[in-house]
Coordinates of C-alpha atoms in Angstrom, one line a residue:
X1 CA 6.1 -6.4 39.2
X2 CA 5.4 -8.4 36.1
X3 CA 3.1 -7.5 33.2
X4 CA 2.4 -4.0 32.1
X5 CA 2.6 -2.4 35.5
X6 CA 5.6 -0.6 36.8
X7 CA 8.1 -2.5 38.9
X8 CA 8.8 0.0 41.7
X9 CA 11.1 -0.6 44.6
X10 CA 11.7 1.9 47.4
X11 CA 14.9 0.9 49.1
X12 CA 16.5 2.7 52.0
X13 CA 20.1 3.0 50.9
X14 CA 22.9 5.2 52.1
X15 CA 26.0 6.6 50.4
X16 CA 28.2 8.4 52.8
X17 CA 29.8 8.0 56.1
X18 CA 26.8 6.3 57.9
X19 CA 23.6 4.4 57.3
X20 CA 20.2 6.1 57.6
X21 CA 17.5 4.1 59.4
X22 CA 14.7 2.8 57.2
X23 CA 12.3 4.4 59.6
X24 CA 13.4 7.9 58.5
X25 CA 12.6 7.0 54.9
X26 CA 9.2 5.7 55.9
X27 CA 8.4 8.8 57.9
X28 CA 9.5 11.0 55.0
X29 CA 7.4 9.2 52.5
X30 CA 4.4 9.4 54.9
X31 CA 4.9 13.1 55.3
X32 CA 5.2 13.5 51.5
X33 CA 1.9 11.6 51.0
X34 CA 0.2 13.8 53.7
X35 CA 1.4 17.0 52.0
X36 CA 0.1 15.9 48.6
X37 CA -3.3 15.0 50.1
X38 CA -3.4 18.3 52.1
X39 CA -3.0 20.5 49.1
X40 CA -5.7 18.8 47.2
X41 CA -4.3 15.8 45.4
X42 CA -1.4 15.1 43.2
X43 CA -2.2 17.7 40.6
X44 CA -2.3 20.5 43.1
X45 CA -2.9 24.1 42.2
X46 CA -0.7 26.4 40.2
X47 CA 2.7 27.0 41.7
X48 CA 4.3 30.4 42.4
X49 CA 7.4 29.4 40.4
X50 CA 9.4 30.8 43.3
X51 CA 12.2 28.3 43.3
X52 CA 14.1 29.3 40.2
X53 CA 17.3 27.7 39.1
X54 CA 18.3 29.1 35.8
X55 CA 21.6 28.7 34.1
X56 CA 21.1 31.7 31.9
X57 CA 19.1 35.0 32.2
X58 CA 15.4 34.9 31.2
X59 CA 14.9 35.0 27.4
X60 CA 18.5 34.1 27.0
X61 CA 19.6 30.5 26.6
X62 CA 22.9 28.8 25.8
X63 CA 26.4 30.0 24.8
X64 CA 26.8 31.9 21.6
X65 CA 30.0 30.2 20.4
X66 CA 30.2 27.7 17.6
X67 CA 30.6 23.9 17.9
X68 CA 34.2 24.3 16.7
X69 CA 35.0 26.2 19.9
X70 CA 33.9 23.3 22.0
X71 CA 35.8 20.8 19.9
X72 CA 39.0 22.9 20.0
X73 CA 38.8 23.4 23.7
X74 CA 38.3 19.8 24.8
X75 CA 41.1 17.6 26.0
X76 CA 43.3 16.0 23.4
X77 CA 42.4 12.6 24.6
X78 CA 38.9 13.0 23.1
X79 CA 40.3 14.0 19.6
X80 CA 37.7 15.8 17.5
X81 CA 34.7 13.9 18.9
X82 CA 32.5 16.1 21.2
X83 CA 30.1 13.4 22.2
X84 CA 30.0 9.8 23.5
X85 CA 27.9 6.9 22.3
X86 CA 26.8 3.7 23.9
X87 CA 24.6 0.8 22.6
X88 CA 21.4 0.7 24.5
X89 CA 20.0 -2.4 26.3
X90 CA 17.7 -4.5 24.1
X91 CA 16.4 -7.0 26.6
X92 CA 12.7 -7.7 26.9
X93 CA 12.8 -9.0 30.4
X94 CA 10.3 -7.7 32.9
X95 CA 9.8 -5.4 34.7
X96 CA 10.2 -2.8 32.0
X97 CA 11.5 -0.3 34.5
X98 CA 12.3 -0.2 38.2
X99 CA 12.4 2.9 40.5
X100 CA 14.4 2.9 43.7
X101 CA 14.2 5.6 46.4
X102 CA 17.1 6.5 48.6
X103 CA 18.1 8.8 51.5
X104 CA 21.7 9.7 51.7
X105 CA 24.0 12.3 53.5
X106 CA 26.2 14.9 51.9
X107 CA 29.0 15.6 52.0
X108 CA 30.1 12.0 52.6
X109 CA 32.7 13.1 55.1
X110 CA 32.9 15.9 57.5
X111 CA 30.2 18.0 59.2
X112 CA 27.6 19.4 58.9
X113 CA 25.9 16.7 56.8
X114 CA 22.5 17.1 55.1
X115 CA 19.9 14.5 54.2
X116 CA 19.1 14.2 50.5
X117 CA 16.1 12.2 49.2
X118 CA 15.8 11.0 45.7
X119 CA 15.1 8.3 43.2
X120 CA 16.9 6.2 40.6
X121 CA 14.9 4.8 37.7
X122 CA 16.4 2.0 35.7
X123 CA 15.0 1.4 32.2
X124 CA 15.4 -1.7 30.0
X125 CA 15.3 -1.4 26.2
X126 CA 15.1 2.4 26.1
X127 CA 14.8 2.5 22.3
X128 CA 11.3 1.1 22.7
X129 CA 10.4 2.2 26.2
X130 CA 11.6 5.9 26.4
X131 CA 10.1 9.0 24.8
X132 CA 10.6 12.7 25.0
X133 CA 7.1 14.2 25.3
X134 CA 6.0 17.7 24.5
X135 CA 4.1 19.5 27.3
X136 CA 0.5 18.5 27.4
X137 CA 0.8 16.3 24.3
X138 CA 1.5 16.6 20.7
X139 CA 2.2 20.3 19.5
X140 CA 2.8 21.6 23.0
X141 CA 6.1 23.2 22.1
X142 CA 4.8 24.9 19.0
X143 CA 2.1 26.5 21.1
X144 CA 4.5 27.3 24.0
X145 CA 2.2 25.3 26.3
X146 CA 3.2 24.5 29.8
X147 CA 1.8 21.5 31.7
X148 CA 2.5 19.6 34.9
X149 CA 4.4 16.4 34.6
X150 CA 1.3 14.6 35.9
X151 CA -0.8 15.9 33.1
X152 CA 1.7 15.0 30.3
X153 CA 2.4 11.6 31.9
X154 CA -1.3 10.7 31.9
X155 CA -1.7 11.7 28.3
X156 CA 1.4 9.7 27.3
X157 CA 0.5 6.7 29.5
X158 CA 3.8 6.9 31.3
X159 CA 4.8 4.4 33.9
X160 CA 7.5 6.8 35.1
X161 CA 7.7 10.5 34.1
X162 CA 10.3 13.1 35.0
X163 CA 10.7 16.7 33.9
X164 CA 13.1 17.2 31.0
X165 CA 14.6 20.1 29.2
X166 CA 14.7 23.9 29.9
X167 CA 12.1 26.4 28.9
X168 CA 11.4 30.2 29.0
X169 CA 9.7 30.9 32.3
X170 CA 7.9 33.9 30.7
X171 CA 6.8 32.8 27.3
X172 CA 6.7 29.0 27.9
X173 CA 8.9 28.4 24.8
X174 CA 10.7 25.1 24.7
X175 CA 14.5 25.5 24.6
X176 CA 17.3 23.5 23.0
X177 CA 17.0 20.6 20.5
X178 CA 13.9 18.5 20.8
X179 CA 13.1 15.3 18.9
X180 CA 10.0 13.4 20.0
X181 CA 9.3 9.9 18.7
X182 CA 11.1 10.6 15.5
X183 CA 9.6 14.1 15.0
X184 CA 12.0 17.1 14.9
X185 CA 10.1 19.5 17.2
X186 CA 12.8 22.1 17.6
X187 CA 16.2 22.8 16.0
X188 CA 18.5 24.9 18.3
X189 CA 20.7 25.8 15.3
X190 CA 23.9 24.3 16.7
X191 CA 23.5 25.6 20.3
X192 CA 26.3 24.1 22.4
X193 CA 24.6 22.7 25.5
X194 CA 24.8 19.1 26.7
X195 CA 22.5 16.8 24.8
X196 CA 21.0 13.4 25.3
X197 CA 19.4 11.4 22.5
X198 CA 18.7 8.0 21.1
X199 CA 19.3 7.2 17.4
X200 CA 17.2 5.0 15.2
X201 CA 19.5 2.0 15.7
X202 CA 19.3 2.3 19.6
X203 CA 22.6 4.1 20.1
X204 CA 22.5 6.5 23.1
X205 CA 24.4 9.8 22.5
X206 CA 25.6 12.2 25.3
X207 CA 27.5 15.4 24.8
X208 CA 27.8 18.3 22.4
X209 CA 26.3 18.1 18.9
X210 CA 26.7 20.2 15.8
X211 CA 23.6 21.1 13.8
X212 CA 24.6 18.5 11.2
X213 CA 24.7 15.9 13.9
X214 CA 21.2 16.8 15.0
X215 CA 19.8 16.7 11.4
X216 CA 21.6 13.5 10.3
X217 CA 19.3 11.3 8.3
X218 CA 21.5 8.3 7.9
X219 CA 20.9 7.3 11.5
X220 CA 18.5 9.9 12.7
X221 CA 17.6 10.7 16.3
X222 CA 14.2 9.3 17.4
X223 CA 14.5 11.1 20.8
X224 CA 16.6 14.2 21.7
X225 CA 16.5 16.7 24.6
X226 CA 18.9 19.4 25.7
X227 CA 20.2 20.0 29.2
X228 CA 23.0 22.1 30.8
X229 CA 26.3 20.7 31.9
X230 CA 27.7 17.3 31.0
X231 CA 28.1 15.7 34.4
X232 CA 29.9 12.4 33.5
X233 CA 31.9 11.6 30.4
X234 CA 32.9 8.0 29.9
X235 CA 32.8 7.4 33.7
X236 CA 34.7 10.6 34.7
X237 CA 33.4 13.9 36.1
X238 CA 33.2 16.4 33.3
X239 CA 31.7 19.5 35.1
X240 CA 34.8 21.7 34.7
X241 CA 35.1 21.0 31.0
X242 CA 31.3 21.7 30.6
X243 CA 31.7 25.0 32.4
X244 CA 34.2 26.1 29.7
X245 CA 32.0 24.8 26.8
X246 CA 28.7 26.2 28.1
X247 CA 29.6 29.2 30.4
X248 CA 27.7 32.4 30.2
X249 CA 26.6 35.0 32.8
X250 CA 23.3 34.7 34.5
X251 CA 21.0 37.1 36.4
X252 CA 18.9 34.7 38.5
X253 CA 21.5 32.7 40.4
X254 CA 24.5 34.9 39.5
X255 CA 27.3 33.4 37.5
X256 CA 27.4 30.1 35.8
X257 CA 29.6 29.0 38.8
X258 CA 26.8 29.7 41.1
X259 CA 24.4 27.6 39.0
X260 CA 26.9 24.7 39.3
X261 CA 27.7 25.2 43.0
X262 CA 24.4 26.0 44.5
X263 CA 22.5 23.2 46.3
X264 CA 19.0 22.6 44.9
X265 CA 16.6 20.0 43.5
X266 CA 18.3 18.3 40.6
X267 CA 17.4 15.9 37.7
X268 CA 19.7 14.0 35.3
X269 CA 19.7 11.3 32.7
X270 CA 22.4 8.8 32.1
X271 CA 23.2 5.1 31.5
X272 CA 25.1 2.3 33.1
X273 CA 27.5 -0.2 31.5
X274 CA 24.7 -2.6 30.7
X275 CA 23.1 -0.1 28.4
X276 CA 20.2 0.6 30.7
X277 CA 18.9 4.2 30.7
X278 CA 18.9 5.8 34.2
X279 CA 16.7 8.7 35.3
X280 CA 17.8 10.5 38.4
X281 CA 15.7 12.8 40.6
X282 CA 16.9 14.6 43.7
X283 CA 14.5 16.5 46.0
X284 CA 15.7 19.9 47.2
X285 CA 15.2 23.6 47.3
X286 CA 17.7 26.2 46.1
X287 CA 20.1 27.3 48.8
X288 CA 18.4 25.1 51.4
X289 CA 18.6 21.4 50.5
X290 CA 19.6 19.2 47.7
X291 CA 22.9 18.8 45.7
X292 CA 25.2 20.9 43.7
X293 CA 26.4 19.6 40.3
X294 CA 29.8 18.5 41.6
X295 CA 28.1 16.4 44.3
X296 CA 25.6 15.1 41.7
X297 CA 28.4 14.1 39.3
X298 CA 30.4 12.2 42.0
X299 CA 27.3 10.6 43.4
X300 CA 26.4 9.2 39.9
X301 CA 29.9 8.0 39.3
X302 CA 29.8 6.0 42.6
X303 CA 26.6 4.3 41.4
X304 CA 28.2 3.1 38.2
X305 CA 26.8 5.7 35.8
X306 CA 29.0 6.1 32.7
X307 CA 27.6 9.2 30.9
X308 CA 25.1 11.7 32.2
X309 CA 23.8 15.2 31.6
X310 CA 22.1 17.6 33.9
X311 CA 18.4 18.5 33.2
X312 CA 16.1 21.3 34.5
X313 CA 16.1 21.5 38.3
X314 CA 14.9 23.7 41.1
X315 CA 11.1 24.0 41.2
X316 CA 10.9 22.1 37.9
X317 CA 12.2 18.9 39.4
X318 CA 9.3 16.5 39.4
X319 CA 8.9 12.7 39.5
X320 CA 5.6 10.9 38.7
X321 CA 5.1 7.2 39.3
X322 CA 2.1 5.5 37.7
X323 CA 0.3 8.8 37.4
X324 CA 1.0 9.9 41.0
X325 CA 3.3 12.6 42.2
X326 CA 6.3 10.9 43.9
X327 CA 8.6 13.9 44.5
X328 CA 8.5 16.7 47.0
X329 CA 7.8 20.0 45.1
X330 CA 9.8 23.1 46.1
X331 CA 7.5 25.7 44.6
X332 CA 4.8 27.1 46.9
X333 CA 1.1 27.0 45.8
X334 CA -0.6 30.2 44.5
X335 CA -3.7 29.5 46.4
X336 CA -2.0 28.9 49.7
X337 CA 1.7 29.4 50.3
X338 CA 1.5 27.0 53.2
X339 CA 1.6 24.1 50.7
X340 CA 3.9 23.0 47.9
X341 CA 2.7 22.5 44.3
X342 CA 4.3 21.0 41.2
X343 CA 5.3 23.4 38.5
X344 CA 4.0 23.5 35.0
X345 CA 7.0 22.6 32.9
X346 CA 8.0 21.9 29.3
X347 CA 9.3 18.6 27.9
X348 CA 8.9 15.3 29.9
X349 CA 11.0 12.2 30.0
X350 CA 8.5 9.3 29.8
X351 CA 9.0 5.6 30.4
X352 CA 6.2 3.6 29.0
X353 CA 5.4 0.1 27.9
X354 CA 7.4 -1.0 24.9
X355 CA 6.0 0.7 21.9
X356 CA 4.7 -1.3 18.9
X357 CA 5.1 -0.2 15.3
X358 CA 2.5 0.9 14.4
X359 CA 1.2 1.7 17.9
X360 CA -2.3 0.4 17.1
X361 CA -1.0 -2.8 15.5
X362 CA -2.6 -1.8 12.2
X363 CA -6.0 -1.8 13.9
X364 CA -6.0 -5.6 14.2
X365 CA -4.6 -6.2 17.6
X366 CA -3.3 -4.6 20.8
X367 CA 0.2 -3.7 21.9
X368 CA 1.5 -5.7 24.9
X369 CA 5.0 -5.0 26.1
X370 CA 6.1 -3.9 22.7
X371 CA 4.6 -6.9 20.8
X372 CA 1.4 -6.9 18.8
X373 CA -1.1 -9.5 19.9
X374 CA -3.2 -9.9 16.8
X375 CA -7.0 -10.3 17.0
X376 CA -8.8 -13.2 15.5
X377 CA -7.3 -16.3 14.0
X378 CA -6.1 -15.0 10.7
X379 CA -4.2 -11.7 11.3
X380 CA -0.5 -12.3 11.3
X381 CA 2.8 -10.5 11.2
X382 CA 4.7 -8.3 13.8
X383 CA 2.3 -5.5 13.0
X384 CA -0.9 -7.6 12.5
X385 CA -1.2 -6.4 8.9
X386 CA -1.1 -9.7 7.1
X387 CA -4.1 -11.9 6.6
X388 CA -3.0 -15.6 6.6
X389 CA -5.5 -18.4 6.1
X390 CA -3.0 -21.1 6.2
X391 CA -0.4 -22.7 3.9
X392 CA -2.9 -23.2 1.1
X393 CA -3.9 -19.6 1.0
X394 CA -7.5 -20.5 0.2
X395 CA -6.2 -22.8 -2.5
X396 CA -6.3 -19.9 -5.0
X397 CA -10.1 -20.2 -5.1
X398 CA -11.0 -17.5 -2.6
X399 CA -9.7 -14.6 -0.6
X400 CA -8.6 -14.5 3.0
X401 CA -10.6 -12.3 5.3
X402 CA -10.4 -11.7 9.1
X403 CA -13.1 -14.4 9.5
X404 CA -11.4 -17.0 7.2
X405 CA -11.5 -17.9 3.6
X406 CA -14.2 -16.4 1.5
X407 CA -14.5 -18.9 -1.3
X408 CA -15.2 -18.0 -4.9
X409 CA -18.4 -19.2 -6.5
X410 CA -18.2 -23.0 -7.1
X411 CA -15.9 -23.7 -4.2
X412 CA -16.4 -24.6 -0.6
X413 CA -14.4 -25.8 2.4
X414 CA -12.3 -24.1 5.1
X415 CA -9.6 -23.5 2.5
X416 CA -11.8 -23.4 -0.6
X417 CA -10.3 -26.7 -1.9
X418 CA -13.6 -28.5 -2.6
X419 CA -15.6 -27.9 -5.8
X420 CA -19.4 -27.9 -5.7
X421 CA -20.9 -31.4 -5.8
X422 CA -22.7 -32.5 -9.0
X423 CA -26.0 -30.8 -9.2
X424 CA -25.1 -27.6 -7.4
X425 CA -23.3 -24.4 -8.2
X426 CA -22.8 -20.7 -7.2
X427 CA -21.7 -19.0 -4.0
X428 CA -21.5 -21.7 -1.3
X429 CA -22.8 -24.2 -3.8
X430 CA -26.3 -23.3 -2.7
X431 CA -28.0 -23.2 -6.1
X432 CA -29.5 -26.2 -7.9
X433 CA -28.5 -27.1 -11.4
X434 CA -31.2 -27.5 -14.1
X435 CA -29.3 -29.5 -16.7
X436 CA -31.3 -32.4 -18.3
X437 CA -30.2 -35.6 -20.1
X438 CA -26.9 -35.8 -18.3
X439 CA -25.7 -32.3 -19.1
X440 CA -22.7 -31.0 -17.0
X441 CA -23.4 -28.0 -14.8
X442 CA -20.7 -25.2 -14.5
X443 CA -20.0 -25.0 -10.8
X444 CA -19.6 -21.2 -11.0
X445 CA -22.4 -19.9 -13.3
X446 CA -24.6 -23.0 -13.6
X447 CA -24.5 -23.0 -17.4
X448 CA -25.1 -26.4 -19.0
X449 CA -22.6 -28.3 -21.2
X450 CA -24.8 -30.7 -23.2
X451 CA -23.6 -34.3 -24.0
X452 CA -23.5 -35.6 -27.5
X453 CA -26.9 -35.7 -29.1
X454 CA -28.6 -32.9 -27.1
X455 CA -28.8 -29.1 -27.3
X456 CA -30.6 -26.2 -25.7
X457 CA -30.1 -24.0 -22.6
X458 CA -30.6 -27.0 -20.3
X459 CA -30.0 -29.8 -22.8
X460 CA -33.6 -30.4 -23.3
X461 CA -33.7 -30.9 -27.1
X462 CA -32.4 -33.9 -29.1
X463 CA -30.3 -33.2 -32.2
X464 CA -32.4 -32.7 -35.3
X465 CA -32.1 -35.4 -38.0
X466 CA -28.9 -34.9 -39.9
X467 CA -26.9 -33.4 -37.0
X468 CA -25.0 -35.1 -34.2
X469 CA -22.3 -34.5 -31.5
X470 CA -22.0 -32.1 -28.5
X471 CA -24.6 -29.4 -28.8
X472 CA -25.5 -30.9 -32.2
X473 CA -22.8 -28.9 -34.0
X474 CA -21.7 -31.6 -36.6
X475 CA -23.5 -32.5 -39.8
X476 CA -24.1 -36.1 -40.7
X477 CA -22.0 -37.4 -43.6
X478 CA -24.0 -40.4 -44.7
X479 CA -24.8 -41.6 -48.4
X480 CA -28.0 -40.4 -50.0
X481 CA -28.5 -37.8 -47.2
X482 CA -29.5 -40.5 -44.7
X483 CA -29.6 -39.6 -41.0
X484 CA -26.8 -40.6 -38.6
X485 CA -26.6 -41.5 -34.9
X486 CA -27.2 -38.3 -33.0
X487 CA -24.4 -39.1 -30.5
X488 CA -21.6 -40.7 -32.6
X489 CA -22.5 -39.7 -36.2
X490 CA -22.4 -43.3 -37.3
X491 CA -24.4 -44.0 -40.4
X492 CA -25.0 -47.7 -39.5
X493 CA -27.9 -47.2 -37.1
X494 CA -31.2 -48.9 -36.4
X495 CA -33.8 -46.8 -34.8
X496 CA -36.3 -48.0 -32.4
X497 CA -39.6 -49.4 -33.9
X498 CA -41.5 -46.3 -33.0
X499 CA -39.0 -44.0 -34.5
X500 CA -38.6 -46.2 -37.6
X501 CA -42.4 -46.2 -38.1
X502 CA -42.4 -42.4 -37.8
X503 CA -39.6 -42.1 -40.4
X504 CA -41.4 -44.5 -42.8
X505 CA -44.6 -42.5 -42.6
X506 CA -42.7 -39.3 -43.1
X507 CA -41.0 -40.7 -46.2
X508 CA -44.3 -41.8 -47.8
X509 CA -45.8 -38.5 -47.0
X510 CA -42.9 -36.7 -48.5
X511 CA -43.0 -38.8 -51.7
X512 CA -46.7 -38.2 -52.2
X513 CA -46.4 -34.5 -51.9
X514 CA -43.4 -34.5 -54.3
X515 CA -45.4 -36.4 -57.0
X516 CA -48.4 -34.2 -56.5
X517 CA -46.2 -31.2 -56.8
X518 CA -44.7 -32.5 -60.1
X519 CA -48.2 -33.1 -61.7
X520 CA -49.4 -29.7 -60.7
X521 CA -46.6 -27.9 -62.4
X522 CA -47.7 -25.6 -65.3
X523 CA -45.6 -25.4 -68.5
X524 CA -43.6 -22.4 -69.1
X525 CA -45.1 -21.8 -72.7
X526 CA -48.7 -22.3 -73.8
X527 CA -49.8 -24.4 -76.8
X528 CA -50.7 -21.3 -78.9
X529 CA -47.3 -19.9 -78.2
X530 CA -45.6 -23.0 -79.4
X531 CA -47.7 -23.0 -82.7
X532 CA -46.8 -19.4 -83.4
X533 CA -43.2 -20.0 -82.6
X534 CA -43.1 -23.2 -84.9
X535 CA -44.8 -21.4 -87.8
X536 CA -42.3 -18.6 -87.7
X537 CA -39.5 -21.0 -87.7
X538 CA -41.0 -22.9 -90.7
X539 CA -41.5 -19.8 -92.8
X540 CA -37.9 -18.8 -92.2
X541 CA -36.8 -22.2 -93.3
X542 CA -38.8 -22.0 -96.5
X543 CA -37.4 -18.6 -97.4
X544 CA -34.0 -19.9 -96.8
X545 CA -34.5 -22.9 -99.1
X546 CA -35.9 -20.7 -102.0
X547 CA -33.0 -18.3 -101.7
X548 CA -30.4 -21.0 -101.8
X549 CA -32.1 -22.5 -104.9
X550 CA -32.0 -19.3 -106.9
X551 CA -28.4 -18.8 -106.0
X552 CA -27.6 -22.2 -107.5
X553 CA -29.5 -21.5 -110.8
X554 CA -27.8 -18.2 -111.2
X555 CA -24.5 -19.7 -110.8
X556 CA -25.3 -22.3 -113.4
X557 CA -26.5 -19.7 -116.0
X558 CA -23.3 -17.8 -115.6
X559 CA -21.2 -20.8 -116.4
X560 CA -23.3 -21.7 -119.4
X561 CA -22.8 -18.2 -121.0
X562 CA -19.1 -18.4 -120.6
X563 CA -19.0 -21.7 -122.7
X564 CA -20.9 -20.3 -125.8
X565 CA -19.4 -19.2 -129.3
X566 CA -20.5 -15.6 -129.1
X567 CA -20.9 -13.3 -126.2
X568 CA -22.4 -9.9 -125.9
X569 CA -19.9 -7.5 -124.5
X570 CA -20.9 -3.8 -124.4
X571 CA -17.8 -1.8 -125.4
X572 CA -17.2 1.8 -125.1
X573 CA -14.1 3.0 -126.8
X574 CA -12.6 6.4 -126.9
X575 CA -13.4 7.0 -130.6
X576 CA -16.9 5.5 -130.6
X577 CA -19.0 2.6 -129.7
X578 CA -18.6 -1.0 -130.8
X579 CA -20.8 -3.8 -130.0
X580 CA -20.7 -7.4 -130.6
X581 CA -23.8 -9.4 -130.8
X582 CA -24.4 -13.0 -130.2
X583 CA -26.4 -15.1 -132.4
X584 CA -30.0 -14.9 -132.1
X585 CA -30.2 -18.0 -130.2
X586 CA -27.7 -16.7 -127.8
X587 CA -29.6 -13.5 -127.4
X588 CA -32.8 -15.2 -126.5
X589 CA -30.9 -17.3 -123.9
X590 CA -29.4 -14.2 -122.4
X591 CA -32.7 -12.4 -122.0
X592 CA -34.2 -15.5 -120.3
X593 CA -31.3 -15.5 -117.9
X594 CA -31.7 -11.8 -117.2
X595 CA -35.3 -12.3 -116.4
X596 CA -34.4 -15.2 -114.1
X597 CA -31.8 -13.0 -112.3
X598 CA -34.4 -10.3 -111.7
X599 CA -36.8 -12.8 -110.2
X600 CA -34.0 -14.1 -107.9
X601 CA -33.1 -10.7 -106.7
X602 CA -36.5 -10.1 -105.2
X603 CA -36.5 -13.1 -102.8
X604 CA -33.0 -12.2 -101.7
X605 CA -34.1 -8.7 -100.8
X606 CA -37.0 -10.2 -98.9
X607 CA -34.7 -12.4 -97.0

């Protein structure tokens, strides 16, 4: 069946000594459907857990020896490797999975023979379609929860679901190693039981693992579950070797031999040579119907299975197809032992649609068969996390949104490649420009860039006289301070008649006021001040003349005295006084000069 639904095929096939009529299968399936309906639907009531098939005593699981013991005891042909690996199928062809039902007879030869009913489920691309689920959903193992396979399958949206690993029937504790969708749920500390897992690169692993193998982070496990008994190793039955590696005494079914040899309902997981994962389910009831592990291993080998391990069986064996119980439970119902009810178990092997990464496709799409189908026209990428508005990427003038390009202010168009037309600006070019006189409008903010000769917020003002250029930032450089052209700054200009007349009138007016201002100016010094200042200067000049004249006369008199016959020289000698007198005429002349000197001294003192 194509699409997201399960491709299920119920085929009547026989492996053994004779063919089983298809009518038997049809009757068996009809009876199974009637039984499920009779006990109240597929979920049923709680089971009595009366069909127990435990490899170890309650509260006791797994052998106590080390991984080295398993390695040392295995055949030399295997060397030191205690597990087998196989690359998983990576095809994306549909259907994702296919389940086939069968009815066969065991043993193949001899009598008496018994009928065995079961199912094979083939899974493509198991890395993306297979998961180990915790009981009842996330956290089920940590809380020791138990849930029916139907409940867990519905929560996990499983197309096919089958019970998985073992658990403690009393406490509900999950047993063995468990990795669910890349999360390490439980570490068994190197417990040596058969393991099945898928690593990050899609490699399937079957066999015995050390704790270091389980915790490896170079190529970590994304799914891992523990079983008991490695059924097939590289296409050969491996039950006896597993008995040596995993053997311990039991209380419920006796020895480990009895666990292996008793017929009961069985489940297993393996793979074929194409890398397809195979889930195997066998209906049965302990000691009454079903298969033992030898028969199980040989049966799987005949069907081309390469590696396989045994999983929980007995009353735990459950198969669910598309949310509906498809197996025949062996546990009786608590409410009425007449009917059979599915057991609440631990981990579940889930086959689902191919998973996307991330599962919700980053919230921008839906996962369809492992591929994200992105919503809208602009989400791109395998996980729908990339917004892509085309090769131009909004022309670097906007941002890409889930509804397309959101253009920056000043830009429009589907890819924001068109600037606003002249006269508009802003977001979506919806605002009108206000620039006058040919001013250029900024498409983003709407601010005006004025042409030469104009200024102002919206270029509404002409340049004042004496200034020119864009935004009137340049000063005219014309002779005599004459104005220039407001646009070019040229001094050779002729204004319009009206402007010329205005300039002429302004010039006459300016000249008149300048003359009037000059005539109205008051002197710094008054007339009286000038007269006083002049008189003082004249007096000083007169005094200076008189003084100079007296100096000249005195000089002349001194020269005249030196030229005469006799001179008067007062002498004062040590033994007395001696005086020399000039002639009388000379004496009179000397007295006159002394009088003149005295009169000259007074003006000099005055000066």
